[in-house]
XYZ file of C-alpha atoms in Angstrom:
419
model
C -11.470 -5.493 9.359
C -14.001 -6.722 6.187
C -13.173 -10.100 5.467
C -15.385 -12.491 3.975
C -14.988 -16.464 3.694
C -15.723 -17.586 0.448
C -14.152 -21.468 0.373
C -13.789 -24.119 2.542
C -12.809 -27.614 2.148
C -15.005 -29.811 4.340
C -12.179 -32.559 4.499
C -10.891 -33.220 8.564
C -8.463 -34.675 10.935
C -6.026 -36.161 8.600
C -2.407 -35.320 8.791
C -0.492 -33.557 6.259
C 1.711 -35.621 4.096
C 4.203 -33.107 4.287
C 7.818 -32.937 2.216
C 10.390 -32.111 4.787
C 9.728 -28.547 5.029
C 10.630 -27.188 8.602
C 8.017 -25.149 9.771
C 9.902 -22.302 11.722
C 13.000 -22.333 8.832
C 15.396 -22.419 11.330
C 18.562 -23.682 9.573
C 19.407 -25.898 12.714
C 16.963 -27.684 13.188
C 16.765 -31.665 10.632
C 13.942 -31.743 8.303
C 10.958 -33.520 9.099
C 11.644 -37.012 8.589
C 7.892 -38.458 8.983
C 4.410 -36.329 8.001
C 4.211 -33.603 11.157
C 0.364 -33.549 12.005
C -0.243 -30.166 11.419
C -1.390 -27.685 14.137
C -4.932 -26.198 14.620
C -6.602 -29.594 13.301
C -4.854 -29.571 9.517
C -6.990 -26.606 9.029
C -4.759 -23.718 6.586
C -5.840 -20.120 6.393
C -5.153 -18.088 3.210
C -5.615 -14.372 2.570
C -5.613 -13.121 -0.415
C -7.995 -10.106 -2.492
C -10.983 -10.797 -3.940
C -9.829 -11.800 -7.524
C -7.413 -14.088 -6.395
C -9.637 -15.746 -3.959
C -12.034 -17.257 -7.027
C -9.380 -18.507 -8.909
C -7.646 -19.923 -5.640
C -10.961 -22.235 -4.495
C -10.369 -25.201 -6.771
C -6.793 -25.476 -6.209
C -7.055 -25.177 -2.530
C -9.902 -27.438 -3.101
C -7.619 -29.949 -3.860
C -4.433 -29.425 -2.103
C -7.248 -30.277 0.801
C -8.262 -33.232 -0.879
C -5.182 -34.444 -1.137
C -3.632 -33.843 1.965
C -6.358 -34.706 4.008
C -6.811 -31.133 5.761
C -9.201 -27.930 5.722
C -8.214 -25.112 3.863
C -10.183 -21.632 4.422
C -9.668 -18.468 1.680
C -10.256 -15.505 3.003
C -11.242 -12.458 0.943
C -9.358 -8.996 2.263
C -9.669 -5.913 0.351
C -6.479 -5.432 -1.364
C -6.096 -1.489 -0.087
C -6.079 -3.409 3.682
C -4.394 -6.533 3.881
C -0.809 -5.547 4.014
C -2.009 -3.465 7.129
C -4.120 -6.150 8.748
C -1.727 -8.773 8.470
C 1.156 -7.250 9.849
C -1.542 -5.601 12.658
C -2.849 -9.307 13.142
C 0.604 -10.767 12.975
C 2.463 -8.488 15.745
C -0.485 -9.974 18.161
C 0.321 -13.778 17.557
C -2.908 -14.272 14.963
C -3.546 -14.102 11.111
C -3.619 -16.540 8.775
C -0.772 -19.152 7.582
C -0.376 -17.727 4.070
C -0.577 -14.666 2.858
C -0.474 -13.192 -1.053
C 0.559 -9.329 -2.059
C 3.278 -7.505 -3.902
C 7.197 -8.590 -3.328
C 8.051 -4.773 -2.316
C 5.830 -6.016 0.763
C 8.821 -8.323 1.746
C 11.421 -5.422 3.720
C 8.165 -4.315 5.994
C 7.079 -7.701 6.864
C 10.573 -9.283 7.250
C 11.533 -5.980 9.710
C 8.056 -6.823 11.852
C 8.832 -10.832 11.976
C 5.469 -11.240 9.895
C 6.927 -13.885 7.305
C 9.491 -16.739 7.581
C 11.731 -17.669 4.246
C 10.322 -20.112 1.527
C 12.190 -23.552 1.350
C 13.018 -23.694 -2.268
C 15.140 -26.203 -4.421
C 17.574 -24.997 -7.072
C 15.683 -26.988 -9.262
C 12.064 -24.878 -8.147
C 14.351 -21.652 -8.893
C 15.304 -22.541 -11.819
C 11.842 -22.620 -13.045
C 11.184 -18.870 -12.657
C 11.574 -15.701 -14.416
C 15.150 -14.829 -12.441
C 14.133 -11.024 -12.485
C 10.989 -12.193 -10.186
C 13.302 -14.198 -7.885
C 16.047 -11.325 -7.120
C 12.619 -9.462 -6.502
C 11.559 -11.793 -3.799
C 15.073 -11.944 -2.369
C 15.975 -10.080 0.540
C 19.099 -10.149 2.762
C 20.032 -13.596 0.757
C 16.730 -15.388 1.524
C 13.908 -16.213 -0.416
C 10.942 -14.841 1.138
C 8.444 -15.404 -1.216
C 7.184 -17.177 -4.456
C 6.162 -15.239 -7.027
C 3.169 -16.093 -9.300
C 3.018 -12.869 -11.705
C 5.209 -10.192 -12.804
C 4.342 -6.698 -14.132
C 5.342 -3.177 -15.623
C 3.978 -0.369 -16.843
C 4.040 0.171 -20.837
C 2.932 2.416 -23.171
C -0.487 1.382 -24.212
C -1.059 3.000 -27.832
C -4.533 4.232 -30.031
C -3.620 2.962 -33.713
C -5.905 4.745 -34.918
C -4.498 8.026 -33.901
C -1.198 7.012 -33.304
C 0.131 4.522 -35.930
C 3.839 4.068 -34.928
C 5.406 3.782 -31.438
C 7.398 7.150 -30.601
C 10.772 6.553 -29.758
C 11.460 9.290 -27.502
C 9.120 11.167 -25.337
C 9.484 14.128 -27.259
C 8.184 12.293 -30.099
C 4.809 11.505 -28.253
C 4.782 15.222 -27.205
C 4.996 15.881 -31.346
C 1.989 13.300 -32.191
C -0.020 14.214 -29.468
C 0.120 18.449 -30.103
C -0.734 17.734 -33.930
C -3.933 15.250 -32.934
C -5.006 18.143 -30.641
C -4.529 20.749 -32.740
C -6.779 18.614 -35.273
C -8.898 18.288 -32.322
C -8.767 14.162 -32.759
C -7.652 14.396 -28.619
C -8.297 16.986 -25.557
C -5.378 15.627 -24.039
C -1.761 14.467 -25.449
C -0.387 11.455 -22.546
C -2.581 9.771 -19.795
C -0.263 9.330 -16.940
C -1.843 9.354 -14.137
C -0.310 11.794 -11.676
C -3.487 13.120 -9.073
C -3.517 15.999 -6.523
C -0.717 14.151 -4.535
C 1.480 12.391 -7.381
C 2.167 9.170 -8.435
C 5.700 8.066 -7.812
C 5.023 4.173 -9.350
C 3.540 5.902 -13.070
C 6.555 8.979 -13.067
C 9.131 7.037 -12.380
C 9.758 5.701 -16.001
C 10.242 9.538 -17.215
C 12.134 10.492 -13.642
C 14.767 7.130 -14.346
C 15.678 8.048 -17.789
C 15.948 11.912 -16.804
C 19.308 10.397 -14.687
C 17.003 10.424 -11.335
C 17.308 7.255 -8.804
C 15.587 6.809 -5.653
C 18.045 4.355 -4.336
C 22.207 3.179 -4.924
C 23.175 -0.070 -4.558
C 25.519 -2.255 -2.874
C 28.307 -3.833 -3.977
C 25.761 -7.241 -4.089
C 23.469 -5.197 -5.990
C 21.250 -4.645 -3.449
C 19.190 -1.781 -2.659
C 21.025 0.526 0.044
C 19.015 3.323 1.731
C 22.252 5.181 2.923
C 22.807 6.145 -0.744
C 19.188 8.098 -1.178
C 19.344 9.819 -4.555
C 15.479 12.034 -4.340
C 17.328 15.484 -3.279
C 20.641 14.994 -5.475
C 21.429 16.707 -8.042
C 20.290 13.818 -10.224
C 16.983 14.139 -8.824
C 16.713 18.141 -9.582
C 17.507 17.534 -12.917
C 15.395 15.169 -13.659
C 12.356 16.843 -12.122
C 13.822 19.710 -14.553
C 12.360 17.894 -17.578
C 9.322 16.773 -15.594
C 8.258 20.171 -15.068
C 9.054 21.246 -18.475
C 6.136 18.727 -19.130
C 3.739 20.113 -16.963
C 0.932 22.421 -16.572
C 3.210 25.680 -16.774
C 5.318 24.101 -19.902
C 3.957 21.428 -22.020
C 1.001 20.730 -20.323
C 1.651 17.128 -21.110
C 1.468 15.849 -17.048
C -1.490 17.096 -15.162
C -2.758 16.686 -12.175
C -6.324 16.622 -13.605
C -4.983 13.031 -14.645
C -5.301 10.380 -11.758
C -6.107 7.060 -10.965
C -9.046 7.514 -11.360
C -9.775 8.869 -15.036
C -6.148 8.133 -16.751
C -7.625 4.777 -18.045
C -11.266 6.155 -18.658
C -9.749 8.975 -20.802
C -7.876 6.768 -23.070
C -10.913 4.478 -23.790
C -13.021 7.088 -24.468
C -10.770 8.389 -27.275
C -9.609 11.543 -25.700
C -6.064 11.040 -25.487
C -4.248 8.094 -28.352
C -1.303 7.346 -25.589
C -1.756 5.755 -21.912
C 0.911 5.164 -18.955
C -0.108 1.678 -17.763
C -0.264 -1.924 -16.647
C -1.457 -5.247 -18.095
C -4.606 -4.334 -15.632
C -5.695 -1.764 -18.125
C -5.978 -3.939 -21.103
C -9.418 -5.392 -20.460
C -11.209 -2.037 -20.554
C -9.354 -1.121 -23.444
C -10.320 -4.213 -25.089
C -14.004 -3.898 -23.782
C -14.055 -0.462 -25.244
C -13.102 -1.751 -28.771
C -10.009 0.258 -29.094
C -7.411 -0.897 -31.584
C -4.088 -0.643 -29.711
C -0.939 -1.754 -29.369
C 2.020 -1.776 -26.545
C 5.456 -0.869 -26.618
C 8.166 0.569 -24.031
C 7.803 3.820 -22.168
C 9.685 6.462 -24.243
C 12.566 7.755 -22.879
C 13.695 11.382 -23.733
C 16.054 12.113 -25.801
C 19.518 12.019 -25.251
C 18.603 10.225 -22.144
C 18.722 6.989 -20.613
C 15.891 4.610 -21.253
C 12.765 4.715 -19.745
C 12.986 1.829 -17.274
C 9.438 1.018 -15.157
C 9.668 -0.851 -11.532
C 9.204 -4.486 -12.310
C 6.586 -5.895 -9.419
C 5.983 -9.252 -8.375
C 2.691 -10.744 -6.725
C 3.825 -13.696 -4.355
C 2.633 -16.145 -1.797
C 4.266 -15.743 1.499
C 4.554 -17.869 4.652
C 3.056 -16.287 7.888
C 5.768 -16.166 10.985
C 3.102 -16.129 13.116
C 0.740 -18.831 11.440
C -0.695 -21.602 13.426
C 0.086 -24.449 10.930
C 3.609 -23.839 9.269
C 4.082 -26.997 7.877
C 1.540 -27.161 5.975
C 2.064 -22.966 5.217
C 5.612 -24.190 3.444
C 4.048 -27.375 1.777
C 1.543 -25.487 -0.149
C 3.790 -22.443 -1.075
C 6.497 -24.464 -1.857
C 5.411 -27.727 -3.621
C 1.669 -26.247 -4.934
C 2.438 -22.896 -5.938
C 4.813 -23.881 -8.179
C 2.632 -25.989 -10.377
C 2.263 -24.066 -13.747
C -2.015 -25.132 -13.491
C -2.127 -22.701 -10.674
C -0.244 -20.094 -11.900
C -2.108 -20.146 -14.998
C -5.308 -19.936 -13.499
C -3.977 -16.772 -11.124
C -3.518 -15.336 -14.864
C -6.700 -16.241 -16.352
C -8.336 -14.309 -13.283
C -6.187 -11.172 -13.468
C -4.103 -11.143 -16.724
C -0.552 -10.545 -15.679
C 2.258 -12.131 -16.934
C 3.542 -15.014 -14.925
C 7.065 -15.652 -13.173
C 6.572 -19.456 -13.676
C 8.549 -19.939 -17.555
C 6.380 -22.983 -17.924
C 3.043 -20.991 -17.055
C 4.198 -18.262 -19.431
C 4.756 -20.792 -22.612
C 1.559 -21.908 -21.789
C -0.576 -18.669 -22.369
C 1.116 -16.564 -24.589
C 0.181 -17.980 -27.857
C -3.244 -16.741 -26.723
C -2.345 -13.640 -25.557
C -0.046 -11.309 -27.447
C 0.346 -8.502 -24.711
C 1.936 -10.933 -22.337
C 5.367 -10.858 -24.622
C 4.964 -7.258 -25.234
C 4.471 -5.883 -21.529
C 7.807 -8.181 -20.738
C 9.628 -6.375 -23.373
C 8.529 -3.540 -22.287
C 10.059 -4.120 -18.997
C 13.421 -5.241 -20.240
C 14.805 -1.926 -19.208
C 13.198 -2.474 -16.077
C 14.164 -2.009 -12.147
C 13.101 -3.978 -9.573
C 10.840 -2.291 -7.560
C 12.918 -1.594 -4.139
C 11.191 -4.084 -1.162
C 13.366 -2.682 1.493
C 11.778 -0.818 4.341
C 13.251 2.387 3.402
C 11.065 2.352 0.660
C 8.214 3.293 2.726
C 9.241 6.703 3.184
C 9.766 7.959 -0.581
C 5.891 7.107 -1.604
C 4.335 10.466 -0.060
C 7.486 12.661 -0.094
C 8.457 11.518 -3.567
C 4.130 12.022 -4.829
C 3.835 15.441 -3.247
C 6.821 16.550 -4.987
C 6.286 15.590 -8.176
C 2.165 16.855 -8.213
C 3.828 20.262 -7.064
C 6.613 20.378 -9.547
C 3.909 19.508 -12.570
C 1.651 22.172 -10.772
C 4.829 24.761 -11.564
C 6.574 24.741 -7.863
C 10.535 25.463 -8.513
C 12.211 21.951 -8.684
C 14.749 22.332 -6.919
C 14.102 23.791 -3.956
C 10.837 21.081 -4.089
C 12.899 18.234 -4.770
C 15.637 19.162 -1.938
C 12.760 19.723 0.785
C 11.287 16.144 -0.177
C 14.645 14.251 0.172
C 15.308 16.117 3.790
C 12.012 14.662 4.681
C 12.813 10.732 3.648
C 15.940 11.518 4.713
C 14.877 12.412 8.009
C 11.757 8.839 7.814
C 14.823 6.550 7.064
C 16.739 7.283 9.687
């Protein structure tokens, strides 16, 4: 496991001047009534990846400071630390808080990795209430969320003047600027050898295609599996009539790893993509601008997952107390969210954090309404099991494999994962 320390307070042996915030959440037990010493010497250990981390040191700094204990930040690679911690959690280690993505929440609550967040109406009440349902899970609060995103459609006004409404109307402006050989390549969405379910699912949504039903709560329910339906083939109808043996709008030449790299070097005027793209774009001196994923025609409208970054509490932490202090009562303290921001430019779930930043920053307000159609991206376990199935499929269909005998054989297989 690579993890590097990169703060620590050097304050000691002071106890936590804690709110009330039961450690172990259990709804029988009173709230702490006097400050709880904290375990492990009032020392708290936060993971987190290595942007966060920077941004983290001052604040943690001074939660320290002020509550008279050590606080560590820990750098794990981003790619790992779901993994580790729920490794290091099932043996009783790990550190007190953790920070990832909400859709996180369904695999850590099923391997008793993170206890619920203690949260007044009041502290709800102060967030984006699309990023609270996503940190919701089985009627508990598991989480609370810093930043918000969604993919948009991130434009070249110099090739592209005017947002198309409908995918077919990017297809248009995208064949003329290649035929006037402005472009090589009409849309950068990345899609790889083995798909991309997170960038097609835009296109595959307003095609009629779900991955997921919901309950009568509105809650995800992975007995009602839609990849496989006839929904699904239909939608991965129009996909294909995209790809490399019809438009040859979706490749698989386009991936992660060049979809972004192609746009800024002028090769394609439209790109697939998250606030996270926008400071190449802006390094490369494009003039752009960012509006909603076009749906097609006809269809419903494009609607990207919405994700949430959070902070969570670790189940298995040594110091719990002080784990719920910090997420709770720090967290939520528009300075820190701001500064999260600052480090990684997303928009974030705190209202009062948002008001504060995007007079400065125009494509905060536009990547939100660019989300409006949004869905929350699922967090329950199921979800696991549609990633690979769902990629594979989708690479194969835009490679020219029949869709619906693709599409069927895919929702067998997470079919047969879920249960």
């Amino acid at each position: 496991m690579r993890i590097r320390t990169t703060g620590v307070v050097a304050v000691l042996g002071l106890a936590l001047a804690a709110s009330g915030c039961g450690g172990d959440n259990k709804s029988d037990e009173p709230a702490a009534s006097a400050s709880p010493k904290a375990a492990a010497g009032g020392k708290l250990v936060i993971w987190a990846d290595d942007k966060r981390t920077e941004a983290l040191k001052p604040f943690t700094e001074q939660f320290g400071q002020e509550n008279g204990v050590t606080v560590e930040v820990q750098a794990v690679p981003n790619e790992d630390l779901q993994n580790n911690f729920v490794t290091v959690s099932s043996q009783g280690g790990g550190p007190d808080v953790v920070i990832g993505a909400h859709d996180w929440i369904g695999n850590l609550v099923q391997n008793g990795a993170i206890d619920p967040v203690q949260l007044s109406d009041e502290q709800k009440a102060a967030f984006n209430e699309t990023a609270i349902k996503a940190v919701t899970f089985n009627g508990q609060i598991y989480g609370v969320p810093y930043a918000q995103e969604n993919l948009a459609l991130i434009r070249n006004t110099d090739l592209a003047p005017e947002a198309p409404k409908t995918i077919e109307d990017l297809v248009a402006t995208g064949k003329q600027l290649k035929a006037q050989k402005k472009v090589t390549e009409t849309l950068c969405l990345q899609v790889g050898q083995k798909g991309d379910a997170y960038h097609i699912y835009p296109l595959y949504a307003s095609a009629g295609g779900y991955l997921f039903g919901t309950t009568a709560n509105g809650d995800y329910d992975p007995k009602d599996l839609g990849v496989g339906k006839p929904e699904s083939i239909a939608a991965f109808k129009k996909i294909a009539a995209l790809g490399e043996k019809g438009e040859g709008v979706l490749k698989r030449s386009i991936a992660d790893t060049n979809s972004t790299a192609t746009f800024t070097g002028k090769k394609c005027a439209f790109l697939v993509s998250g606030p996270w793209a926008t400071a190449d774009v802006k390094k490369a001196g494009i003039k752009y601008d960012i509006s909603a994923v076009p749906g097609f025609a006809g269809g419903k409208p494009a609607a990207p997952f919405v994700g949430v970054q959070s902070f969570y509490v670790a189940a298995k932490g040594k110091n719990k107390a002080l784990a719920q202090e910090f997420v709770a009562n720090h967290v939520t303290k528009p300075e820190l969210a701001v500064a999260l921001y600052q480090a990684d430019p997303r928009p974030p779930a705190l209202t009062a954090a948002l008001d504060q930043v995007k007079g400065s920053d125009p494509d905060l307000a536009k990547f939100v309404e660019a989300g409006k159609n949004g869905q929350v991206l699922p967090a329950i376990p199921a979800m696991a099991a549609i990633w690979d199935p769902f990629g594979k499929a989708e690479a194969a269909v835009i490679g020219g494999a029949d869709p619906a005998s693709t599409v069927t054989a895919a929702g067998k297989t997470i079919a047969g994962s879920i249960k």
